[in-house]
Amino acid sequence: MDLDRHTIAAALAPQLHRLATPALVIDLDAVDHNIAAMRRRAGERWRPHLKTLKSAALIARLLAAGVTRCKVATLDELDLALGTADHHGVGLDVLLAYPQHPDGLRAALSRAARSPACRVHYLLDSPEHAALLAYAVPFDRPLAVFLDVDLGMRRTGAPAAVWRAALPALLADPGLRIAGLHGYEGHLEWDDRAGAAAAHDTLCTLARELPATDLEIVTSGTHSYAAALVHPGLAGGPWQHRVSPGTVVLADLHSRAAMTDLGLRQAVVIASRVISTGAGRITLDAGSKALAPDRPPSSARLLGWPGLTPSVRSEEHLVVAVADDIEAPGLGELVLLVPDHVCTSVNLYRHALLLRGAVIVGEAAIEASSRRLWLTEAT
């Protein structure tokens, strides 16, 4: 069952005197529960995006559950995924689902070469991107690529019609091997089933013009996986289809529809302390540098404190409005925050405190948080 604020506070109490807040707290029981729930729903059709996790300790939970395919966005995530798989003796299949410039691709290829038991696929943004990479990066073998199909989000990728016109040249290019299609319909909300169906139809139509051998179609984050899993074309074509929600492993407020659909448990809270009190408010030490900086402050929730609403946030402060006649925590008291967006919250921390069975069992590095400075180490 979900941990409540009293249970978590009791677990943290022995170490509270030395716990620096704000702190990232992860319930491993909930992590394992959520992985199992998604595995029951999607089976081998799940290729989770590791941008949510960013930690070897959490990736190891996926590997232990038999998940051997994933997506990543950054070179840090690629390095972490491959290194964790190597450590556990797993041959991981990774899609680097972010278009690389030539120097970034060279760095990715160099890293992939150090993990020969794993496979890495790369994303082509457009025919022009394919031409740039072919011109700038000499390949000693065909580059396994996924074509990034813009399904209406207008962020990356090219429309299906553009890819269709370029297919003869791409298929004839000895330096490329088209391994699949990538279509992220992140602009769609959970209930937009008509929009999802149209997007998935587009992918299936384009896929039929590609050789069927080992072709994979990757779609769908947390807000559209359910529609993709029941789409008859995606499930019934001469290809493999996989969805890629990663947020479901940890859960957050914005993924409440998926939480209900899968029976997920909240696996992450941010431990914070009250640093100031005043008329109608308290102030916590968890500002935009600690909690979902891409979301409004009112989107977060204080666990177990009804009548308290986050209202104003700056870099190091979160002002919480206290309703009339409502009990509020006092100065120095521990408060637990449930993030609206867990991905951008996890990215802010270097370490997390791990709980299991409502007991602290250790801590974990968030190795792929933040950003690296160099593509490769100096030689």
Short mmCIF file of N, CA and C in Angstrom, two decimals, residues 75-220:
data_model
loop_
_atom_site.label_atom_id
_atom_site.label_comp_id
_atom_site.label_asym_id
_atom_site.label_seq_id
_atom_site.Cartn_x
_atom_site.Cartn_y
_atom_site.Cartn_z
N LEU A 75 23.41 11.57 -23.71
CA LEU A 75 24.59 10.70 -23.69
C LEU A 75 24.86 10.18 -22.29
N ASP A 76 24.54 10.97 -21.26
CA ASP A 76 24.69 10.48 -19.89
C ASP A 76 23.76 9.29 -19.64
N GLU A 77 22.53 9.39 -20.13
CA GLU A 77 21.59 8.28 -19.96
C GLU A 77 22.04 7.06 -20.75
N LEU A 78 22.57 7.28 -21.95
CA LEU A 78 23.09 6.16 -22.75
C LEU A 78 24.24 5.47 -22.02
N ASP A 79 25.17 6.26 -21.52
CA ASP A 79 26.31 5.70 -20.79
C ASP A 79 25.84 4.92 -19.57
N LEU A 80 24.88 5.49 -18.83
CA LEU A 80 24.37 4.83 -17.63
C LEU A 80 23.65 3.53 -17.97
N ALA A 81 22.80 3.57 -19.00
CA ALA A 81 22.05 2.36 -19.37
C ALA A 81 22.99 1.24 -19.79
N LEU A 82 23.97 1.56 -20.63
CA LEU A 82 24.90 0.53 -21.09
C LEU A 82 25.78 0.03 -19.96
N GLY A 83 26.26 0.95 -19.13
CA GLY A 83 27.11 0.53 -18.02
C GLY A 83 26.38 -0.34 -17.02
N THR A 84 25.12 0.00 -16.74
CA THR A 84 24.34 -0.81 -15.81
C THR A 84 24.06 -2.19 -16.39
N ALA A 85 23.72 -2.23 -17.68
CA ALA A 85 23.48 -3.52 -18.33
C ALA A 85 24.74 -4.38 -18.32
N ASP A 86 25.88 -3.78 -18.62
CA ASP A 86 27.14 -4.53 -18.59
C ASP A 86 27.41 -5.09 -17.20
N HIS A 87 27.17 -4.27 -16.18
CA HIS A 87 27.43 -4.69 -14.81
C HIS A 87 26.58 -5.90 -14.42
N HIS A 88 25.34 -5.94 -14.93
CA HIS A 88 24.43 -7.03 -14.58
C HIS A 88 24.43 -8.15 -15.62
N GLY A 89 25.29 -8.06 -16.62
CA GLY A 89 25.39 -9.11 -17.62
C GLY A 89 24.17 -9.23 -18.51
N VAL A 90 23.54 -8.10 -18.83
CA VAL A 90 22.33 -8.08 -19.64
C VAL A 90 22.65 -7.44 -20.99
N GLY A 91 22.19 -8.06 -22.07
CA GLY A 91 22.33 -7.48 -23.40
C GLY A 91 21.17 -6.53 -23.65
N LEU A 92 21.37 -5.26 -23.40
CA LEU A 92 20.31 -4.25 -23.47
C LEU A 92 20.19 -3.70 -24.89
N ASP A 93 18.95 -3.46 -25.31
CA ASP A 93 18.66 -2.82 -26.59
C ASP A 93 18.21 -1.40 -26.30
N VAL A 94 19.00 -0.41 -26.77
CA VAL A 94 18.76 0.99 -26.42
C VAL A 94 18.46 1.79 -27.68
N LEU A 95 17.41 2.59 -27.62
CA LEU A 95 17.13 3.57 -28.67
C LEU A 95 17.53 4.94 -28.15
N LEU A 96 18.53 5.55 -28.77
CA LEU A 96 18.91 6.92 -28.44
C LEU A 96 17.94 7.83 -29.17
N ALA A 97 16.85 8.15 -28.50
CA ALA A 97 15.70 8.80 -29.14
C ALA A 97 15.84 10.31 -29.12
N TYR A 98 16.95 10.77 -29.63
CA TYR A 98 17.22 12.21 -29.68
C TYR A 98 18.15 12.43 -30.86
N PRO A 99 17.83 13.35 -31.76
CA PRO A 99 18.68 13.52 -32.94
C PRO A 99 20.05 14.07 -32.57
N GLN A 100 21.09 13.41 -33.02
CA GLN A 100 22.46 13.78 -32.68
C GLN A 100 23.10 14.60 -33.79
N HIS A 101 23.85 15.62 -33.41
CA HIS A 101 24.73 16.27 -34.36
C HIS A 101 25.93 15.35 -34.59
N PRO A 102 26.73 15.59 -35.63
CA PRO A 102 27.80 14.62 -35.94
C PRO A 102 28.75 14.32 -34.78
N ASP A 103 29.15 15.35 -34.03
CA ASP A 103 30.06 15.09 -32.91
C ASP A 103 29.38 14.26 -31.83
N GLY A 104 28.09 14.53 -31.57
CA GLY A 104 27.36 13.73 -30.60
C GLY A 104 27.22 12.28 -31.04
N LEU A 105 27.00 12.08 -32.34
CA LEU A 105 26.88 10.71 -32.85
C LEU A 105 28.21 9.98 -32.72
N ARG A 106 29.32 10.65 -33.00
CA ARG A 106 30.62 10.00 -32.84
C ARG A 106 30.82 9.56 -31.39
N ALA A 107 30.44 10.43 -30.46
CA ALA A 107 30.59 10.09 -29.04
C ALA A 107 29.70 8.91 -28.68
N ALA A 108 28.48 8.89 -29.19
CA ALA A 108 27.56 7.78 -28.90
C ALA A 108 28.07 6.47 -29.49
N LEU A 109 28.58 6.52 -30.71
CA LEU A 109 29.11 5.31 -31.33
C LEU A 109 30.32 4.78 -30.56
N SER A 110 31.16 5.69 -30.09
CA SER A 110 32.32 5.28 -29.32
C SER A 110 31.90 4.60 -28.02
N ARG A 111 30.87 5.18 -27.36
CA ARG A 111 30.40 4.57 -26.11
C ARG A 111 29.75 3.22 -26.38
N ALA A 112 28.95 3.12 -27.43
CA ALA A 112 28.29 1.86 -27.74
C ALA A 112 29.29 0.76 -28.03
N ALA A 113 30.42 1.11 -28.63
CA ALA A 113 31.43 0.11 -28.97
C ALA A 113 32.02 -0.54 -27.73
N ARG A 114 31.95 0.13 -26.59
CA ARG A 114 32.50 -0.44 -25.36
C ARG A 114 31.54 -1.40 -24.67
N SER A 115 30.35 -1.56 -25.23
CA SER A 115 29.37 -2.50 -24.67
C SER A 115 28.89 -3.43 -25.78
N PRO A 116 29.74 -4.35 -26.24
CA PRO A 116 29.42 -5.16 -27.42
C PRO A 116 28.24 -6.09 -27.22
N ALA A 117 27.87 -6.39 -25.98
CA ALA A 117 26.71 -7.25 -25.76
C ALA A 117 25.39 -6.50 -25.93
N CYS A 118 25.46 -5.17 -26.01
CA CYS A 118 24.25 -4.34 -26.15
C CYS A 118 24.12 -3.84 -27.59
N ARG A 119 22.89 -3.43 -27.91
CA ARG A 119 22.62 -2.83 -29.21
C ARG A 119 22.12 -1.41 -29.02
N VAL A 120 22.57 -0.50 -29.88
CA VAL A 120 22.11 0.88 -29.82
C VAL A 120 21.57 1.28 -31.18
N HIS A 121 20.37 1.86 -31.18
CA HIS A 121 19.78 2.42 -32.39
C HIS A 121 19.76 3.94 -32.26
N TYR A 122 19.80 4.61 -33.40
CA TYR A 122 19.92 6.07 -33.42
C TYR A 122 18.74 6.67 -34.16
N LEU A 123 18.46 7.93 -33.86
CA LEU A 123 17.28 8.61 -34.41
C LEU A 123 17.67 9.51 -35.57
N LEU A 124 16.96 9.38 -36.69
CA LEU A 124 17.09 10.32 -37.79
C LEU A 124 15.95 11.32 -37.70
N ASP A 125 16.30 12.60 -37.68
CA ASP A 125 15.29 13.65 -37.56
C ASP A 125 14.58 13.94 -38.87
N SER A 126 15.29 13.80 -39.97
CA SER A 126 14.77 14.18 -41.28
C SER A 126 15.71 13.66 -42.35
N PRO A 127 15.30 13.69 -43.61
CA PRO A 127 16.23 13.32 -44.68
C PRO A 127 17.48 14.20 -44.69
N GLU A 128 17.32 15.49 -44.35
CA GLU A 128 18.47 16.38 -44.30
C GLU A 128 19.43 15.97 -43.19
N HIS A 129 18.88 15.52 -42.08
CA HIS A 129 19.72 15.03 -40.98
C HIS A 129 20.50 13.78 -41.41
N ALA A 130 19.83 12.90 -42.13
CA ALA A 130 20.51 11.70 -42.64
C ALA A 130 21.68 12.08 -43.54
N ALA A 131 21.47 13.08 -44.41
CA ALA A 131 22.53 13.52 -45.32
C ALA A 131 23.69 14.13 -44.55
N LEU A 132 23.38 14.92 -43.51
CA LEU A 132 24.44 15.53 -42.70
C LEU A 132 25.29 14.47 -42.03
N LEU A 133 24.65 13.48 -41.42
CA LEU A 133 25.40 12.44 -40.73
C LEU A 133 26.24 11.63 -41.70
N ALA A 134 25.67 11.30 -42.85
CA ALA A 134 26.40 10.51 -43.84
C ALA A 134 27.63 11.27 -44.35
N TYR A 135 27.51 12.58 -44.44
CA TYR A 135 28.62 13.41 -44.93
C TYR A 135 29.71 13.54 -43.87
N ALA A 136 29.30 13.63 -42.59
CA ALA A 136 30.25 14.00 -41.54
C ALA A 136 30.83 12.81 -40.77
N VAL A 137 30.11 11.68 -40.75
CA VAL A 137 30.53 10.57 -39.91
C VAL A 137 30.74 9.33 -40.77
N PRO A 138 31.97 8.88 -40.93
CA PRO A 138 32.19 7.64 -41.70
C PRO A 138 31.76 6.42 -40.89
N PHE A 139 30.95 5.58 -41.50
CA PHE A 139 30.44 4.39 -40.82
C PHE A 139 31.19 3.16 -41.33
N ASP A 140 31.66 2.32 -40.38
CA ASP A 140 32.30 1.08 -40.81
C ASP A 140 31.29 -0.05 -40.98
N ARG A 141 30.05 0.23 -40.65
CA ARG A 141 28.95 -0.71 -40.85
C ARG A 141 27.66 0.12 -40.94
N PRO A 142 26.59 -0.43 -41.50
CA PRO A 142 25.35 0.35 -41.61
C PRO A 142 24.85 0.82 -40.23
N LEU A 143 24.47 2.07 -40.16
CA LEU A 143 23.97 2.66 -38.92
C LEU A 143 22.50 2.27 -38.75
N ALA A 144 22.17 1.62 -37.63
CA ALA A 144 20.79 1.21 -37.37
C ALA A 144 20.00 2.42 -36.88
N VAL A 145 19.00 2.83 -37.64
CA VAL A 145 18.30 4.07 -37.35
C VAL A 145 16.79 3.86 -37.28
N PHE A 146 16.16 4.73 -36.49
CA PHE A 146 14.71 4.88 -36.49
C PHE A 146 14.38 6.23 -37.12
N LEU A 147 13.40 6.26 -37.98
CA LEU A 147 12.94 7.51 -38.58
C LEU A 147 11.99 8.19 -37.60
N ASP A 148 12.29 9.43 -37.24
CA ASP A 148 11.45 10.18 -36.31
C ASP A 148 10.32 10.84 -37.09
N VAL A 149 9.10 10.37 -36.85
CA VAL A 149 7.94 10.84 -37.61
C VAL A 149 7.20 11.88 -36.77
N ASP A 150 7.08 13.09 -37.30
CA ASP A 150 6.33 14.15 -36.61
C ASP A 150 4.84 13.88 -36.77
N LEU A 151 4.18 13.56 -35.66
CA LEU A 151 2.76 13.23 -35.68
C LEU A 151 1.88 14.41 -35.30
N GLY A 152 2.46 15.60 -35.28
CA GLY A 152 1.69 16.80 -34.95
C GLY A 152 2.23 17.59 -33.79
N MET A 153 3.24 17.08 -33.13
CA MET A 153 3.81 17.81 -32.00
C MET A 153 4.71 18.97 -32.45
N ARG A 154 5.28 18.83 -33.65
CA ARG A 154 6.10 19.88 -34.26
C ARG A 154 7.27 20.26 -33.36
N ARG A 155 7.94 19.24 -32.86
CA ARG A 155 9.12 19.46 -32.03
C ARG A 155 10.35 18.89 -32.70
N THR A 156 10.32 17.63 -33.07
CA THR A 156 11.38 17.01 -33.86
C THR A 156 10.73 16.10 -34.89
N GLY A 157 11.54 15.62 -35.80
CA GLY A 157 11.03 14.69 -36.79
C GLY A 157 10.50 15.37 -38.03
N ALA A 158 10.18 14.55 -39.02
CA ALA A 158 9.63 15.02 -40.28
C ALA A 158 8.27 14.35 -40.50
N PRO A 159 7.34 15.02 -41.17
CA PRO A 159 6.05 14.40 -41.46
C PRO A 159 6.20 13.12 -42.27
N ALA A 160 5.22 12.26 -42.17
CA ALA A 160 5.28 10.98 -42.87
C ALA A 160 5.44 11.16 -44.37
N ALA A 161 4.81 12.19 -44.93
CA ALA A 161 4.91 12.41 -46.38
C ALA A 161 6.35 12.72 -46.79
N VAL A 162 7.07 13.44 -45.96
CA VAL A 162 8.47 13.76 -46.27
C VAL A 162 9.32 12.49 -46.23
N TRP A 163 9.11 11.67 -45.22
CA TRP A 163 9.84 10.40 -45.14
C TRP A 163 9.49 9.49 -46.32
N ARG A 164 8.22 9.47 -46.68
CA ARG A 164 7.80 8.58 -47.78
C ARG A 164 8.53 8.95 -49.07
N ALA A 165 8.65 10.25 -49.33
CA ALA A 165 9.33 10.68 -50.56
C ALA A 165 10.82 10.34 -50.52
N ALA A 166 11.40 10.29 -49.32
CA ALA A 166 12.83 10.04 -49.20
C ALA A 166 13.18 8.56 -49.10
N LEU A 167 12.19 7.69 -48.96
CA LEU A 167 12.47 6.28 -48.71
C LEU A 167 13.33 5.59 -49.76
N PRO A 168 13.09 5.81 -51.05
CA PRO A 168 13.94 5.11 -52.03
C PRO A 168 15.43 5.39 -51.83
N ALA A 169 15.77 6.65 -51.57
CA ALA A 169 17.18 6.99 -51.38
C ALA A 169 17.71 6.43 -50.06
N LEU A 170 16.90 6.50 -49.02
CA LEU A 170 17.34 6.00 -47.72
C LEU A 170 17.54 4.48 -47.75
N LEU A 171 16.62 3.78 -48.39
CA LEU A 171 16.73 2.33 -48.45
C LEU A 171 17.91 1.88 -49.31
N ALA A 172 18.29 2.70 -50.25
CA ALA A 172 19.42 2.36 -51.12
C ALA A 172 20.77 2.76 -50.53
N ASP A 173 20.76 3.52 -49.44
CA ASP A 173 21.99 4.02 -48.84
C ASP A 173 22.68 2.88 -48.08
N PRO A 174 23.88 2.47 -48.49
CA PRO A 174 24.56 1.35 -47.81
C PRO A 174 25.01 1.69 -46.39
N GLY A 175 25.01 2.99 -46.05
CA GLY A 175 25.43 3.38 -44.71
C GLY A 175 24.32 3.37 -43.68
N LEU A 176 23.09 3.07 -44.11
CA LEU A 176 21.96 3.11 -43.20
C LEU A 176 21.21 1.79 -43.22
N ARG A 177 20.67 1.44 -42.07
CA ARG A 177 19.71 0.33 -41.98
C ARG A 177 18.51 0.83 -41.18
N ILE A 178 17.37 0.94 -41.85
CA ILE A 178 16.17 1.45 -41.17
C ILE A 178 15.61 0.34 -40.30
N ALA A 179 15.76 0.51 -38.99
CA ALA A 179 15.32 -0.50 -38.04
C ALA A 179 13.91 -0.25 -37.54
N GLY A 180 13.41 0.97 -37.74
CA GLY A 180 12.07 1.22 -37.23
C GLY A 180 11.62 2.65 -37.41
N LEU A 181 10.44 2.91 -36.88
CA LEU A 181 9.84 4.24 -36.87
C LEU A 181 9.64 4.66 -35.42
N HIS A 182 9.85 5.94 -35.17
CA HIS A 182 9.62 6.51 -33.84
C HIS A 182 8.59 7.63 -34.00
N GLY A 183 7.47 7.50 -33.32
CA GLY A 183 6.43 8.52 -33.40
C GLY A 183 5.94 8.88 -32.02
N TYR A 184 6.32 10.04 -31.52
CA TYR A 184 5.93 10.45 -30.17
C TYR A 184 4.77 11.43 -30.27
N GLU A 185 3.62 11.00 -29.78
CA GLU A 185 2.41 11.82 -29.82
C GLU A 185 2.20 12.54 -28.49
N GLY A 186 3.27 13.23 -28.04
CA GLY A 186 3.25 13.86 -26.72
C GLY A 186 2.34 15.06 -26.61
N HIS A 187 1.82 15.55 -27.72
CA HIS A 187 0.89 16.68 -27.68
C HIS A 187 -0.54 16.23 -27.35
N LEU A 188 -0.77 14.93 -27.30
CA LEU A 188 -2.12 14.40 -27.06
C LEU A 188 -2.33 14.10 -25.59
N GLU A 189 -3.51 14.37 -25.10
CA GLU A 189 -3.89 14.04 -23.73
C GLU A 189 -4.51 12.64 -23.69
N TRP A 190 -4.69 12.14 -22.49
CA TRP A 190 -5.16 10.78 -22.26
C TRP A 190 -6.45 10.46 -23.01
N ASP A 191 -7.41 11.37 -23.03
CA ASP A 191 -8.73 11.09 -23.60
C ASP A 191 -8.83 11.36 -25.09
N ASP A 192 -7.77 11.84 -25.72
CA ASP A 192 -7.84 12.14 -27.15
C ASP A 192 -7.59 10.87 -27.95
N ARG A 193 -8.54 9.95 -27.88
CA ARG A 193 -8.37 8.67 -28.57
C ARG A 193 -8.46 8.81 -30.09
N ALA A 194 -9.28 9.77 -30.57
CA ALA A 194 -9.37 9.97 -32.02
C ALA A 194 -8.05 10.48 -32.58
N GLY A 195 -7.44 11.45 -31.88
CA GLY A 195 -6.15 11.96 -32.32
C GLY A 195 -5.09 10.88 -32.29
N ALA A 196 -5.12 10.05 -31.25
CA ALA A 196 -4.15 8.97 -31.15
C ALA A 196 -4.33 7.96 -32.28
N ALA A 197 -5.58 7.62 -32.57
CA ALA A 197 -5.83 6.65 -33.65
C ALA A 197 -5.33 7.17 -34.99
N ALA A 198 -5.55 8.46 -35.25
CA ALA A 198 -5.08 9.03 -36.51
C ALA A 198 -3.55 9.00 -36.59
N ALA A 199 -2.89 9.33 -35.48
CA ALA A 199 -1.43 9.31 -35.45
C ALA A 199 -0.90 7.90 -35.68
N HIS A 200 -1.53 6.92 -35.04
CA HIS A 200 -1.06 5.55 -35.17
C HIS A 200 -1.35 4.98 -36.56
N ASP A 201 -2.46 5.39 -37.15
CA ASP A 201 -2.75 5.01 -38.54
C ASP A 201 -1.64 5.52 -39.47
N THR A 202 -1.20 6.76 -39.23
CA THR A 202 -0.14 7.35 -40.05
C THR A 202 1.13 6.51 -39.98
N LEU A 203 1.48 6.08 -38.81
CA LEU A 203 2.69 5.26 -38.65
C LEU A 203 2.56 3.92 -39.36
N CYS A 204 1.40 3.29 -39.22
CA CYS A 204 1.20 2.00 -39.86
C CYS A 204 1.26 2.11 -41.38
N THR A 205 0.70 3.17 -41.92
CA THR A 205 0.72 3.37 -43.37
C THR A 205 2.15 3.53 -43.87
N LEU A 206 2.97 4.30 -43.14
CA LEU A 206 4.35 4.47 -43.54
C LEU A 206 5.14 3.17 -43.36
N ALA A 207 4.88 2.45 -42.29
CA ALA A 207 5.60 1.20 -42.02
C ALA A 207 5.39 0.17 -43.12
N ARG A 208 4.23 0.17 -43.73
CA ARG A 208 3.95 -0.80 -44.80
C ARG A 208 4.82 -0.60 -46.03
N GLU A 209 5.47 0.55 -46.11
CA GLU A 209 6.35 0.81 -47.25
C GLU A 209 7.81 0.46 -46.95
N LEU A 210 8.04 -0.13 -45.77
CA LEU A 210 9.39 -0.52 -45.37
C LEU A 210 9.50 -2.04 -45.33
N PRO A 211 10.70 -2.56 -45.50
CA PRO A 211 10.87 -4.02 -45.35
C PRO A 211 10.43 -4.46 -43.96
N ALA A 212 9.68 -5.52 -43.89
CA ALA A 212 9.07 -5.93 -42.63
C ALA A 212 10.03 -6.62 -41.68
N THR A 213 11.19 -7.06 -42.15
CA THR A 213 12.10 -7.85 -41.33
C THR A 213 12.59 -7.05 -40.13
N ASP A 214 12.23 -7.51 -38.94
CA ASP A 214 12.71 -6.91 -37.69
C ASP A 214 12.32 -5.45 -37.52
N LEU A 215 11.33 -4.97 -38.22
CA LEU A 215 10.93 -3.57 -38.11
C LEU A 215 10.21 -3.35 -36.78
N GLU A 216 10.50 -2.22 -36.13
CA GLU A 216 9.86 -1.88 -34.87
C GLU A 216 9.24 -0.49 -34.96
N ILE A 217 8.07 -0.33 -34.40
CA ILE A 217 7.43 0.97 -34.28
C ILE A 217 7.37 1.32 -32.80
N VAL A 218 7.95 2.47 -32.43
CA VAL A 218 7.97 2.91 -31.04
C VAL A 218 7.10 4.16 -30.92
N THR A 219 6.15 4.12 -30.01
CA THR A 219 5.23 5.23 -29.81
C THR A 219 5.10 5.52 -28.32
N SER A 220 4.39 6.57 -27.99
CA SER A 220 3.59 6.69 -26.77
C SER A 220 4.31 6.78 -25.45
#
